[in-house]
PDB file of C-alpha atoms in Angstrom:
ATOM      1  CA  MET A   1      -3.087 -11.960 -12.805  1.00  0.00           C
ATOM      2  CA  THR A   2      -1.962 -11.174  -9.268  1.00  0.00           C
ATOM      3  CA  GLY A   3      -3.773  -8.737  -6.997  1.00  0.00           C
ATOM      4  CA  TYR A   4      -1.583  -6.180  -5.218  1.00  0.00           C
ATOM      5  CA  ILE A   5      -1.895  -3.483  -2.587  1.00  0.00           C
ATOM      6  CA  ALA A   6       0.605  -0.627  -2.767  1.00  0.00           C
ATOM      7  CA  LEU A   7       1.134   1.675   0.209  1.00  0.00           C
ATOM      8  CA  LEU A   8       2.602   5.057  -0.655  1.00  0.00           C
ATOM      9  CA  ARG A   9       4.520   6.574   2.234  1.00  0.00           C
ATOM     10  CA  GLY A  10       3.782  10.197   3.145  1.00  0.00           C
ATOM     11  CA  ILE A  11       1.081  11.048   0.588  1.00  0.00           C
ATOM     12  CA  ASN A  12      -1.422  13.811   1.436  1.00  0.00           C
ATOM     13  CA  VAL A  13      -0.201  14.197   5.017  1.00  0.00           C
ATOM     14  CA  GLY A  14      -0.454  17.624   6.601  1.00  0.00           C
ATOM     15  CA  GLY A  15      -0.916  19.293   3.225  1.00  0.00           C
ATOM     16  CA  LYS A  16       2.368  17.901   1.891  1.00  0.00           C
ATOM     17  CA  ASN A  17       3.046  15.591  -1.051  1.00  0.00           C
ATOM     18  CA  LYS A  18      -0.431  16.146  -2.420  1.00  0.00           C
ATOM     19  CA  ILE A  19      -1.619  13.811  -5.131  1.00  0.00           C
ATOM     20  CA  LYS A  20      -5.228  13.610  -6.254  1.00  0.00           C
ATOM     21  CA  MET A  21      -6.283   9.969  -6.259  1.00  0.00           C
ATOM     22  CA  ALA A  22      -8.145  10.249  -9.590  1.00  0.00           C
ATOM     23  CA  LYS A  23      -4.926  11.485 -11.232  1.00  0.00           C
ATOM     24  CA  LEU A  24      -2.902   8.775  -9.501  1.00  0.00           C
ATOM     25  CA  ARG A  25      -5.264   6.108 -10.851  1.00  0.00           C
ATOM     26  CA  GLU A  26      -4.745   7.534 -14.351  1.00  0.00           C
ATOM     27  CA  SER A  27      -0.950   7.540 -13.904  1.00  0.00           C
ATOM     28  CA  LEU A  28      -0.867   3.926 -12.749  1.00  0.00           C
ATOM     29  CA  THR A  29      -3.239   2.745 -15.444  1.00  0.00           C
ATOM     30  CA  ALA A  30      -0.882   4.383 -17.971  1.00  0.00           C
ATOM     31  CA  ILE A  31       1.969   2.081 -16.864  1.00  0.00           C
ATOM     32  CA  GLY A  32      -0.166  -1.000 -17.484  1.00  0.00           C
ATOM     33  CA  LEU A  33      -1.648  -1.749 -14.064  1.00  0.00           C
ATOM     34  CA  LYS A  34      -5.189  -3.148 -14.261  1.00  0.00           C
ATOM     35  CA  ASN A  35      -8.332  -2.389 -12.220  1.00  0.00           C
ATOM     36  CA  VAL A  36      -6.574   0.394 -10.307  1.00  0.00           C
ATOM     37  CA  ARG A  37      -8.522   1.559  -7.262  1.00  0.00           C
ATOM     38  CA  THR A  38      -7.542   3.892  -4.451  1.00  0.00           C
ATOM     39  CA  TYR A  39      -8.733   4.157  -0.866  1.00  0.00           C
ATOM     40  CA  ILE A  40      -9.757   7.684   0.138  1.00  0.00           C
ATOM     41  CA  GLN A  41      -6.824  10.147  -0.044  1.00  0.00           C
ATOM     42  CA  SER A  42      -4.473   7.764   1.745  1.00  0.00           C
ATOM     43  CA  GLY A  43      -2.147   6.656  -1.046  1.00  0.00           C
ATOM     44  CA  ASN A  44      -3.325   3.061  -0.643  1.00  0.00           C
ATOM     45  CA  ILE A  45      -3.817   1.478  -4.055  1.00  0.00           C
ATOM     46  CA  LEU A  46      -5.335  -1.826  -5.144  1.00  0.00           C
ATOM     47  CA  PHE A  47      -4.585  -3.184  -8.610  1.00  0.00           C
ATOM     48  CA  GLN A  48      -3.737  -6.256 -10.663  1.00  0.00           C
ATOM     49  CA  SER A  49      -0.664  -7.041 -12.725  1.00  0.00           C
ATOM     50  CA  ASN A  50       1.319  -9.874 -14.259  1.00  0.00           C
ATOM     51  CA  LYS A  51       4.622  -8.040 -13.804  1.00  0.00           C
ATOM     52  CA  GLN A  52       7.242  -8.950 -11.190  1.00  0.00           C
ATOM     53  CA  GLU A  53       6.938  -7.127  -7.862  1.00  0.00           C
ATOM     54  CA  LYS A  54      10.337  -5.441  -8.138  1.00  0.00           C
ATOM     55  CA  ILE A  55       9.436  -4.036 -11.559  1.00  0.00           C
ATOM     56  CA  ILE A  56       6.018  -2.824 -10.392  1.00  0.00           C
ATOM     57  CA  LYS A  57       7.536  -1.030  -7.386  1.00  0.00           C
ATOM     58  CA  GLU A  58      10.193   0.655  -9.524  1.00  0.00           C
ATOM     59  CA  GLU A  59       7.652   1.671 -12.178  1.00  0.00           C
ATOM     60  CA  ILE A  60       5.259   3.186  -9.615  1.00  0.00           C
ATOM     61  CA  GLU A  61       8.047   5.158  -7.929  1.00  0.00           C
ATOM     62  CA  TYR A  62       9.359   6.372 -11.294  1.00  0.00           C
ATOM     63  CA  LYS A  63       5.880   7.339 -12.541  1.00  0.00           C
ATOM     64  CA  ILE A  64       5.166   9.341  -9.380  1.00  0.00           C
ATOM     65  CA  MET A  65       8.489  11.158  -9.790  1.00  0.00           C
ATOM     66  CA  GLN A  66       7.772  11.774 -13.469  1.00  0.00           C
ATOM     67  CA  ASP A  67       4.167  12.957 -13.036  1.00  0.00           C
ATOM     68  CA  TYR A  68       4.275  14.676  -9.613  1.00  0.00           C
ATOM     69  CA  GLN A  69       7.980  15.397  -8.977  1.00  0.00           C
ATOM     70  CA  LEU A  70       7.807  13.506  -5.677  1.00  0.00           C
ATOM     71  CA  SER A  71      10.173  10.818  -4.406  1.00  0.00           C
ATOM     72  CA  ILE A  72       7.720   8.501  -2.663  1.00  0.00           C
ATOM     73  CA  PRO A  73       8.683   5.092  -1.253  1.00  0.00           C
ATOM     74  CA  VAL A  74       6.277   2.308  -2.227  1.00  0.00           C
ATOM     75  CA  ILE A  75       5.567  -0.752  -0.107  1.00  0.00           C
ATOM     76  CA  LEU A  76       4.030  -3.526  -2.168  1.00  0.00           C
ATOM     77  CA  ARG A  77       2.242  -6.663  -0.972  1.00  0.00           C
ATOM     78  CA  THR A  78       0.109  -9.228  -2.783  1.00  0.00           C
ATOM     79  CA  SER A  79      -3.526  -9.721  -1.825  1.00  0.00           C
ATOM     80  CA  GLU A  80      -2.538 -13.231  -0.727  1.00  0.00           C
ATOM     81  CA  GLU A  81       0.036 -11.778   1.688  1.00  0.00           C
ATOM     82  CA  TRP A  82      -2.656  -9.486   3.146  1.00  0.00           C
ATOM     83  CA  GLU A  83      -4.947 -12.466   3.687  1.00  0.00           C
ATOM     84  CA  GLN A  84      -2.147 -14.339   5.479  1.00  0.00           C
ATOM     85  CA  ILE A  85      -1.496 -11.322   7.702  1.00  0.00           C
ATOM     86  CA  MET A  86      -5.173 -11.072   8.668  1.00  0.00           C
ATOM     87  CA  LYS A  87      -5.347 -14.808   9.408  1.00  0.00           C
ATOM     88  CA  ALA A  88      -2.208 -14.587  11.563  1.00  0.00           C
ATOM     89  CA  CYS A  89      -3.667 -11.922  13.859  1.00  0.00           C
ATOM     90  CA  PRO A  90      -2.500 -12.910  17.359  1.00  0.00           C
ATOM     91  CA  PHE A  91      -5.684 -11.604  19.003  1.00  0.00           C
ATOM     92  CA  SER A  92      -9.024 -13.375  19.247  1.00  0.00           C
ATOM     93  CA  ALA A  93     -12.214 -11.699  18.011  1.00  0.00           C
ATOM     94  CA  GLU A  94     -13.236 -11.352  21.666  1.00  0.00           C
ATOM     95  CA  GLU A  95      -9.969  -9.586  22.575  1.00  0.00           C
ATOM     96  CA  ILE A  96     -10.325  -7.205  19.636  1.00  0.00           C
ATOM     97  CA  THR A  97     -13.952  -6.401  20.534  1.00  0.00           C
ATOM     98  CA  LYS A  98     -12.981  -5.703  24.160  1.00  0.00           C
ATOM     99  CA  ALA A  99     -10.044  -3.499  23.133  1.00  0.00           C
ATOM    100  CA  GLU A 100     -12.276  -1.521  20.753  1.00  0.00           C
ATOM    101  CA  ALA A 101     -14.863  -1.013  23.506  1.00  0.00           C
ATOM    102  CA  ASP A 102     -12.216   0.105  26.029  1.00  0.00           C
ATOM    103  CA  SER A 103     -10.297   2.471  23.761  1.00  0.00           C
ATOM    104  CA  ILE A 104     -10.889   5.840  22.202  1.00  0.00           C
ATOM    105  CA  GLY A 105     -10.085   5.775  18.512  1.00  0.00           C
ATOM    106  CA  GLU A 106      -8.316   2.991  16.714  1.00  0.00           C
ATOM    107  CA  SER A 107      -6.737   0.150  18.639  1.00  0.00           C
ATOM    108  CA  LEU A 108      -5.198  -2.362  16.221  1.00  0.00           C
ATOM    109  CA  TYR A 109      -2.283  -1.570  13.917  1.00  0.00           C
ATOM    110  CA  VAL A 110      -0.083  -3.406  11.454  1.00  0.00           C
ATOM    111  CA  ALA A 111       3.260  -2.034  10.280  1.00  0.00           C
ATOM    112  CA  PHE A 112       4.842  -2.811   6.926  1.00  0.00           C
ATOM    113  CA  PHE A 113       8.480  -2.359   6.044  1.00  0.00           C
ATOM    114  CA  SER A 114       9.984  -2.229   2.583  1.00  0.00           C
ATOM    115  CA  LYS A 115      12.265  -5.157   3.296  1.00  0.00           C
ATOM    116  CA  GLN A 116      12.937  -7.726   5.975  1.00  0.00           C
ATOM    117  CA  SER A 117      15.518  -6.722   8.524  1.00  0.00           C
ATOM    118  CA  VAL A 118      18.069  -9.184   9.810  1.00  0.00           C
ATOM    119  CA  GLU A 119      18.774  -9.348  13.519  1.00  0.00           C
ATOM    120  CA  ARG A 120      22.339  -9.999  14.541  1.00  0.00           C
TER     121      ARG A 120
END
């Protein structure tokens, strides 16, 4: 069984597109996802599944539309992909520590897109 992280775009931001995470966990368990966990009210979801990624993404988007009447884009990555991303961080631990000490608030970001763009 593969571990996945789903990022829901625009959930619970500024009082819009509100979804309670306990209800979302129930919705996603109902479509067959296993060990569904959410992170705070962010719309970040951890789960396991044997289904193909494309099918999982489509099922999550459809279930959210069905249960909450919201059209929410889903970005899906495997836990293995997340580990590769963390290992590929271009900054040393020392650089990250210095940046954190020098900044106010958060200082390191990663952006995910739904698909790879092609430069021409």
